[in-house]
Amino acid sequence: MLRLHPYEYHMPAALDEALSLLSAHGDDAMPIAGGTDLVPNMKHGLFTPGHLVALSRVREMRGITSSPAEIRIGAAETLTSVATHPEILTAVPSLARAAELVSGPQLRRVGTIGGNVCLDTRCAYYNQTKFWRKALGYCLKKDGDVCHVVKGGTRCVAAHSADTPPVLSVLDAVLEVAGPDGKREVPIRRFFTSDGIWNRSIGRSELLVAIRIPRPPDGTRIAFQKLRPRQAIDFPLANLAVRVGRDDEGRVSDFRLVISAMGAYPRHVGKVEEAAMGNRLGPGVIEAVAEQAFRQCHPLTNITVDLEWRRAMVPVLVRRALNEIAAA
């Protein structure tokens, strides 16, 4: 049986108190919200903090509010709250859909939107028991100096496996981050890095406080697609979000495609807009975009599923998303 190591559990009620605790205990402290990812990782010995700082009672990190310009979601709001909130369902239903497809209902009731944005990267050689990892000689991400995905690799390529960031990326979301040096705002497109060990541009004593989403212009449509072995629980083998804006004549005036689970961060796929901009979203345009996405996406062995099948599913997901938008 996997057991948790001894640790001290703190339950601050205010943001300043939570930040003080993280700062005071340094690298020996970690924040915990729903704990749906952190606790299993602790049982595997991937993290062994002596102090956990709970965020569920931090009032500044709760609530979903809206204005004519944007929607603000507290980072400690549960995924269920995001998936079922009337304002989100009306204004940005794709985000509700992405939140609804995270794991299963029990975990969505405690897992948070902030936790999903800050989800640790995953890898077939990393998310294992300590006994398993030791037998292999560990890896770059934890305790070792070898990458088992890219032979001779000097940079971790564990996969980004969260579902809401691709949608938040095409929505141009802005993240409110607070730390010992004060508060700052980070566009989500600048939040992620290519380092699979720590793929977020946030310090270990900083906290994601809230997510602000500008309301999309009228006529904008966004679709989300997720590939996984089962229709519940599983992490994505691939996921993507597509944003399409059209002018009064139905021609594409805004096009963005973000794909994740291919590397350590959600990737904005370039050149696909060249096939779509100025054209109507018909079968020929959809096929051209799907083919361009296929050419640019190259999965790695960080997920234990056949590489060629995962790559072949990329254009399938693109077609599904664009057909959904075209039919709207």
Short mmCIF file of C-alpha atoms in Angstrom, two decimals:
data_model
loop_
_atom_site.label_atom_id
_atom_site.label_comp_id
_atom_site.label_asym_id
_atom_site.label_seq_id
_atom_site.Cartn_x
_atom_site.Cartn_y
_atom_site.Cartn_z
CA MET A 1 0.00 0.00 0.00
CA LEU A 2 1.28 3.47 -0.90
CA ARG A 3 1.35 5.78 2.09
CA LEU A 4 1.82 9.50 2.58
CA HIS A 5 4.88 10.76 4.41
CA PRO A 6 4.45 12.92 7.57
CA TYR A 7 3.72 16.60 6.94
CA GLU A 8 2.12 19.62 8.59
CA TYR A 9 -1.17 20.88 7.15
CA HIS A 10 -1.94 24.62 7.21
CA MET A 11 -5.36 26.14 6.46
CA PRO A 12 -5.03 29.91 5.92
CA ALA A 13 -8.15 32.01 5.39
CA ALA A 14 -6.52 34.89 3.51
CA LEU A 15 -4.13 35.23 0.59
CA ASP A 16 -1.48 37.11 2.58
CA GLU A 17 -1.44 34.34 5.19
CA ALA A 18 -1.05 31.64 2.53
CA LEU A 19 1.81 33.52 0.85
CA SER A 20 3.53 34.05 4.21
CA LEU A 21 3.41 30.33 4.96
CA LEU A 22 4.84 29.41 1.56
CA SER A 23 7.59 31.99 1.91
CA ALA A 24 8.44 30.98 5.48
CA HIS A 25 8.84 27.28 4.68
CA GLY A 26 10.46 27.74 1.26
CA ASP A 27 11.12 24.60 -0.75
CA ASP A 28 9.69 22.46 2.07
CA ALA A 29 6.17 23.80 1.41
CA MET A 30 3.66 23.24 -1.38
CA PRO A 31 0.18 24.65 -1.97
CA ILE A 32 -2.72 22.23 -2.16
CA ALA A 33 -6.22 22.93 -3.44
CA GLY A 34 -8.24 19.85 -4.41
CA GLY A 35 -5.17 17.62 -4.13
CA THR A 36 -6.41 15.30 -6.87
CA ASP A 37 -3.01 15.30 -8.59
CA LEU A 38 -0.67 16.28 -5.76
CA VAL A 39 -1.72 13.58 -3.28
CA PRO A 40 -1.16 10.62 -5.67
CA ASN A 41 2.19 12.14 -6.62
CA MET A 42 3.11 12.40 -2.95
CA LYS A 43 2.22 8.74 -2.48
CA HIS A 44 4.63 7.91 -5.30
CA GLY A 45 7.37 9.93 -3.63
CA LEU A 46 7.49 12.49 -6.43
CA PHE A 47 6.94 15.29 -3.91
CA THR A 48 7.73 15.09 -0.20
CA PRO A 49 6.90 18.52 1.29
CA GLY A 50 7.00 18.94 5.04
CA HIS A 51 4.25 21.57 4.87
CA LEU A 52 1.06 21.73 2.83
CA VAL A 53 -0.71 25.08 2.54
CA ALA A 54 -4.41 24.53 1.81
CA LEU A 55 -6.11 27.07 -0.44
CA SER A 56 -9.76 26.06 -0.21
CA ARG A 57 -10.56 28.73 2.41
CA VAL A 58 -8.59 31.59 0.84
CA ARG A 59 -11.39 34.04 0.11
CA GLU A 60 -9.50 35.98 -2.57
CA MET A 61 -9.27 32.78 -4.64
CA ARG A 62 -12.99 32.00 -4.64
CA GLY A 63 -15.95 33.19 -6.68
CA ILE A 64 -16.99 33.63 -10.30
CA THR A 65 -17.90 37.18 -11.27
CA SER A 66 -18.63 38.90 -14.56
CA SER A 67 -18.69 42.32 -16.16
CA PRO A 68 -19.52 43.51 -19.68
CA ALA A 69 -15.83 43.12 -20.57
CA GLU A 70 -14.74 39.88 -18.89
CA ILE A 71 -15.38 36.92 -16.62
CA ARG A 72 -13.20 36.41 -13.54
CA ILE A 73 -12.82 32.93 -12.04
CA GLY A 74 -11.15 32.41 -8.68
CA ALA A 75 -8.40 29.80 -8.97
CA ALA A 76 -9.84 27.77 -6.08
CA GLU A 77 -13.21 27.33 -7.79
CA THR A 78 -13.90 23.68 -8.50
CA LEU A 79 -14.05 22.28 -12.00
CA THR A 80 -17.67 21.36 -11.38
CA SER A 81 -18.45 24.99 -10.54
CA VAL A 82 -16.80 26.10 -13.80
CA ALA A 83 -18.55 23.42 -15.86
CA THR A 84 -22.01 24.29 -14.52
CA HIS A 85 -21.89 28.06 -14.00
CA PRO A 86 -24.64 29.76 -16.07
CA GLU A 87 -22.45 32.70 -17.13
CA ILE A 88 -19.65 30.43 -18.36
CA LEU A 89 -22.10 28.13 -20.14
CA THR A 90 -23.52 31.14 -21.96
CA ALA A 91 -20.41 33.22 -22.71
CA VAL A 92 -17.65 30.59 -23.07
CA PRO A 93 -19.29 27.15 -23.29
CA SER A 94 -16.07 25.60 -24.61
CA LEU A 95 -14.43 26.24 -21.24
CA ALA A 96 -17.33 24.58 -19.47
CA ARG A 97 -16.93 21.64 -21.83
CA ALA A 98 -13.20 21.32 -21.17
CA ALA A 99 -13.77 21.44 -17.39
CA GLU A 100 -16.54 18.86 -17.72
CA LEU A 101 -14.18 16.42 -19.43
CA VAL A 102 -11.48 16.50 -16.73
CA SER A 103 -11.26 13.14 -14.97
CA GLY A 104 -14.55 11.97 -13.38
CA PRO A 105 -17.34 13.65 -11.39
CA GLN A 106 -15.94 12.86 -7.95
CA LEU A 107 -12.60 14.48 -8.71
CA ARG A 108 -14.17 17.46 -10.49
CA ARG A 109 -16.09 18.28 -7.33
CA VAL A 110 -12.84 18.89 -5.43
CA GLY A 111 -10.30 19.57 -8.20
CA THR A 112 -9.92 23.27 -9.05
CA ILE A 113 -9.52 25.34 -12.18
CA GLY A 114 -6.26 26.77 -10.81
CA GLY A 115 -4.97 23.29 -10.13
CA ASN A 116 -5.77 22.26 -13.68
CA VAL A 117 -3.94 25.27 -15.12
CA CYS A 118 -0.91 24.51 -12.91
CA LEU A 119 -1.09 20.74 -13.37
CA ASP A 120 2.30 19.04 -13.22
CA THR A 121 3.50 17.53 -16.47
CA ARG A 122 3.23 13.77 -16.83
CA CYS A 123 5.41 11.07 -18.35
CA ALA A 124 5.35 7.30 -18.63
CA TYR A 125 8.78 7.20 -16.97
CA TYR A 126 7.92 9.65 -14.20
CA ASN A 127 4.42 8.93 -12.91
CA GLN A 128 5.34 5.62 -11.38
CA THR A 129 6.10 4.28 -7.93
CA LYS A 130 9.51 4.99 -6.42
CA PHE A 131 10.36 1.28 -6.67
CA TRP A 132 9.62 1.33 -10.44
CA ARG A 133 11.59 4.53 -11.04
CA LYS A 134 14.56 3.32 -9.02
CA ALA A 135 14.73 0.10 -11.02
CA LEU A 136 14.98 2.17 -14.21
CA GLY A 137 17.59 4.54 -12.81
CA TYR A 138 15.20 7.51 -12.34
CA CYS A 139 14.97 10.33 -14.90
CA LEU A 140 15.70 14.02 -15.50
CA LYS A 141 12.45 15.13 -13.88
CA LYS A 142 13.10 13.36 -10.58
CA ASP A 143 16.31 12.07 -8.98
CA GLY A 144 18.16 11.16 -12.20
CA ASP A 145 20.15 12.63 -15.08
CA VAL A 146 18.78 10.64 -18.03
CA CYS A 147 15.80 11.27 -20.30
CA HIS A 148 14.18 7.98 -21.33
CA VAL A 149 11.98 9.67 -23.94
CA VAL A 150 14.69 11.46 -25.93
CA LYS A 151 17.92 9.48 -25.71
CA GLY A 152 20.71 11.81 -24.69
CA GLY A 153 18.19 14.56 -24.07
CA THR A 154 19.21 17.32 -21.68
CA ARG A 155 15.73 18.80 -21.25
CA CYS A 156 12.65 17.13 -19.80
CA VAL A 157 9.82 16.56 -22.30
CA ALA A 158 7.13 15.31 -19.93
CA ALA A 159 3.70 16.01 -21.41
CA HIS A 160 1.38 18.84 -20.52
CA SER A 161 -1.84 16.99 -19.67
CA ALA A 162 -4.37 19.61 -18.55
CA ASP A 163 -7.62 20.21 -20.43
CA THR A 164 -8.61 23.80 -19.69
CA PRO A 165 -5.39 25.65 -20.78
CA PRO A 166 -5.89 25.12 -24.55
CA VAL A 167 -9.32 26.77 -24.33
CA LEU A 168 -8.03 29.51 -22.04
CA SER A 169 -5.21 30.13 -24.52
CA VAL A 170 -7.49 30.75 -27.50
CA LEU A 171 -9.65 32.91 -25.21
CA ASP A 172 -6.64 35.15 -24.44
CA ALA A 173 -7.06 34.59 -20.70
CA VAL A 174 -4.97 36.59 -18.24
CA LEU A 175 -3.73 35.03 -15.00
CA GLU A 176 -3.53 36.94 -11.73
CA VAL A 177 -0.45 35.78 -9.83
CA ALA A 178 0.54 36.82 -6.30
CA GLY A 179 3.80 36.27 -4.45
CA PRO A 180 6.17 37.72 -1.86
CA ASP A 181 6.97 40.63 -4.20
CA GLY A 182 3.34 41.54 -4.86
CA LYS A 183 0.83 40.83 -7.60
CA ARG A 184 1.30 40.60 -11.35
CA GLU A 185 -0.65 39.66 -14.44
CA VAL A 186 0.52 37.03 -16.91
CA PRO A 187 -1.15 36.36 -20.29
CA ILE A 188 -1.69 32.63 -20.41
CA ARG A 189 0.21 32.43 -23.70
CA ARG A 190 3.32 33.49 -21.75
CA PHE A 191 2.63 31.36 -18.71
CA PHE A 192 3.93 28.01 -19.94
CA THR A 193 7.52 27.06 -20.79
CA SER A 194 9.08 24.14 -22.66
CA ASP A 195 10.76 22.72 -19.53
CA GLY A 196 8.88 19.61 -18.49
CA ILE A 197 10.33 19.71 -14.97
CA TRP A 198 8.66 23.05 -14.18
CA ASN A 199 6.65 24.28 -17.14
CA ARG A 200 5.02 27.33 -15.52
CA SER A 201 6.45 30.85 -15.27
CA ILE A 202 5.43 31.08 -11.64
CA GLY A 203 7.71 30.91 -8.61
CA ARG A 204 7.33 28.16 -6.05
CA SER A 205 6.29 30.75 -3.44
CA GLU A 206 3.75 32.34 -5.80
CA LEU A 207 0.09 31.46 -6.24
CA LEU A 208 -2.32 31.63 -9.14
CA VAL A 209 -5.15 33.73 -7.65
CA ALA A 210 -7.64 34.12 -10.49
CA ILE A 211 -8.24 33.77 -14.22
CA ARG A 212 -9.71 36.64 -16.24
CA ILE A 213 -11.32 35.88 -19.59
CA PRO A 214 -12.16 38.67 -22.05
CA ARG A 215 -15.56 38.18 -23.61
CA PRO A 216 -15.11 36.99 -27.20
CA PRO A 217 -16.46 39.26 -29.95
CA ASP A 218 -19.89 38.47 -31.35
CA GLY A 219 -19.71 35.71 -33.92
CA THR A 220 -16.67 34.02 -32.39
CA ARG A 221 -16.96 30.27 -32.00
CA ILE A 222 -14.65 28.00 -30.00
CA ALA A 223 -14.60 24.21 -29.95
CA PHE A 224 -12.73 21.76 -27.72
CA GLN A 225 -11.81 18.16 -28.48
CA LYS A 226 -10.17 15.56 -26.24
CA LEU A 227 -8.70 12.16 -27.05
CA ARG A 228 -8.39 9.56 -24.27
CA PRO A 229 -8.69 5.77 -23.92
CA ARG A 230 -11.95 5.93 -21.96
CA GLN A 231 -14.65 8.60 -21.83
CA ALA A 232 -13.92 9.36 -18.18
CA ILE A 233 -11.03 9.56 -15.70
CA ASP A 234 -8.14 9.32 -18.19
CA PHE A 235 -5.65 12.06 -18.92
CA PRO A 236 -5.62 13.26 -22.54
CA LEU A 237 -3.63 11.52 -25.23
CA ALA A 238 -4.20 14.77 -27.13
CA ASN A 239 -6.53 17.71 -26.82
CA LEU A 240 -7.10 20.89 -28.75
CA ALA A 241 -9.07 24.11 -28.88
CA VAL A 242 -9.97 26.02 -32.05
CA ARG A 243 -11.16 29.63 -32.21
CA VAL A 244 -12.85 30.95 -35.34
CA GLY A 245 -14.16 34.46 -35.96
CA ARG A 246 -16.15 35.24 -39.10
CA ASP A 247 -17.12 38.48 -40.80
CA ASP A 248 -20.59 39.47 -42.01
CA GLU A 249 -20.08 37.43 -45.19
CA GLY A 250 -19.16 34.30 -43.30
CA ARG A 251 -15.46 34.44 -44.13
CA VAL A 252 -12.87 33.57 -41.48
CA SER A 253 -11.39 36.73 -39.93
CA ASP A 254 -9.80 35.20 -36.84
CA PHE A 255 -8.34 31.70 -36.51
CA ARG A 256 -6.32 30.04 -33.75
CA LEU A 257 -5.47 26.44 -32.97
CA VAL A 258 -3.87 25.23 -29.74
CA ILE A 259 -2.91 21.57 -29.24
CA SER A 260 -1.67 20.00 -26.02
CA ALA A 261 -0.35 16.68 -24.66
CA MET A 262 2.26 16.69 -27.43
CA GLY A 263 4.99 18.30 -25.31
CA ALA A 264 5.55 20.19 -22.09
CA TYR A 265 3.22 23.08 -22.93
CA PRO A 266 0.09 23.89 -24.96
CA ARG A 267 1.30 24.71 -28.45
CA HIS A 268 -0.12 27.35 -30.76
CA VAL A 269 0.01 25.65 -34.13
CA GLY A 270 1.27 28.06 -36.77
CA LYS A 271 0.52 28.30 -40.50
CA VAL A 272 -2.93 26.72 -40.12
CA GLU A 273 -4.55 30.14 -40.27
CA GLU A 274 -3.13 30.63 -43.77
CA ALA A 275 -5.53 28.01 -45.07
CA ALA A 276 -8.52 29.52 -43.27
CA MET A 277 -8.23 33.31 -43.26
CA GLY A 278 -10.48 35.03 -45.79
CA ASN A 279 -12.26 31.80 -46.71
CA ARG A 280 -15.55 30.26 -45.72
CA LEU A 281 -15.27 27.30 -43.38
CA GLY A 282 -16.14 24.62 -45.93
CA PRO A 283 -14.89 21.04 -46.35
CA GLY A 284 -11.85 22.09 -48.41
CA VAL A 285 -10.67 24.63 -45.84
CA ILE A 286 -11.27 22.23 -42.97
CA GLU A 287 -9.25 19.52 -44.72
CA ALA A 288 -6.39 21.93 -45.45
CA VAL A 289 -6.21 22.98 -41.81
CA ALA A 290 -6.34 19.35 -40.64
CA GLU A 291 -3.50 18.38 -42.98
CA GLN A 292 -1.34 21.29 -41.84
CA ALA A 293 -1.91 20.36 -38.19
CA PHE A 294 -0.88 16.77 -38.97
CA ARG A 295 2.36 17.96 -40.57
CA GLN A 296 3.30 20.03 -37.55
CA CYS A 297 2.42 17.70 -34.67
CA HIS A 298 4.86 14.98 -33.66
CA PRO A 299 4.02 13.08 -30.44
CA LEU A 300 6.71 11.59 -28.20
CA THR A 301 6.93 8.38 -26.20
CA ASN A 302 6.13 10.24 -22.96
CA ILE A 303 2.65 8.69 -23.20
CA THR A 304 2.35 4.91 -23.54
CA VAL A 305 0.22 4.85 -26.69
CA ASP A 306 1.32 4.21 -30.28
CA LEU A 307 2.91 7.37 -31.66
CA GLU A 308 1.59 7.05 -35.20
CA TRP A 309 -1.96 6.49 -34.00
CA ARG A 310 -1.82 9.57 -31.77
CA ARG A 311 -0.48 11.63 -34.66
CA ALA A 312 -3.11 10.26 -37.03
CA MET A 313 -5.81 11.36 -34.58
CA VAL A 314 -4.71 15.02 -34.68
CA PRO A 315 -6.43 15.80 -38.02
CA VAL A 316 -9.45 13.80 -36.87
CA LEU A 317 -9.81 16.05 -33.80
CA VAL A 318 -9.28 19.16 -35.94
CA ARG A 319 -12.01 18.09 -38.36
CA ARG A 320 -14.41 17.37 -35.52
CA ALA A 321 -13.80 20.76 -33.93
CA LEU A 322 -14.11 22.72 -37.18
CA ASN A 323 -17.20 20.83 -38.33
CA GLU A 324 -18.78 21.64 -34.98
CA ILE A 325 -18.02 25.34 -35.50
CA ALA A 326 -19.14 25.30 -39.13
CA ALA A 327 -22.49 23.83 -38.11
CA ALA A 328 -23.08 26.42 -35.38
#
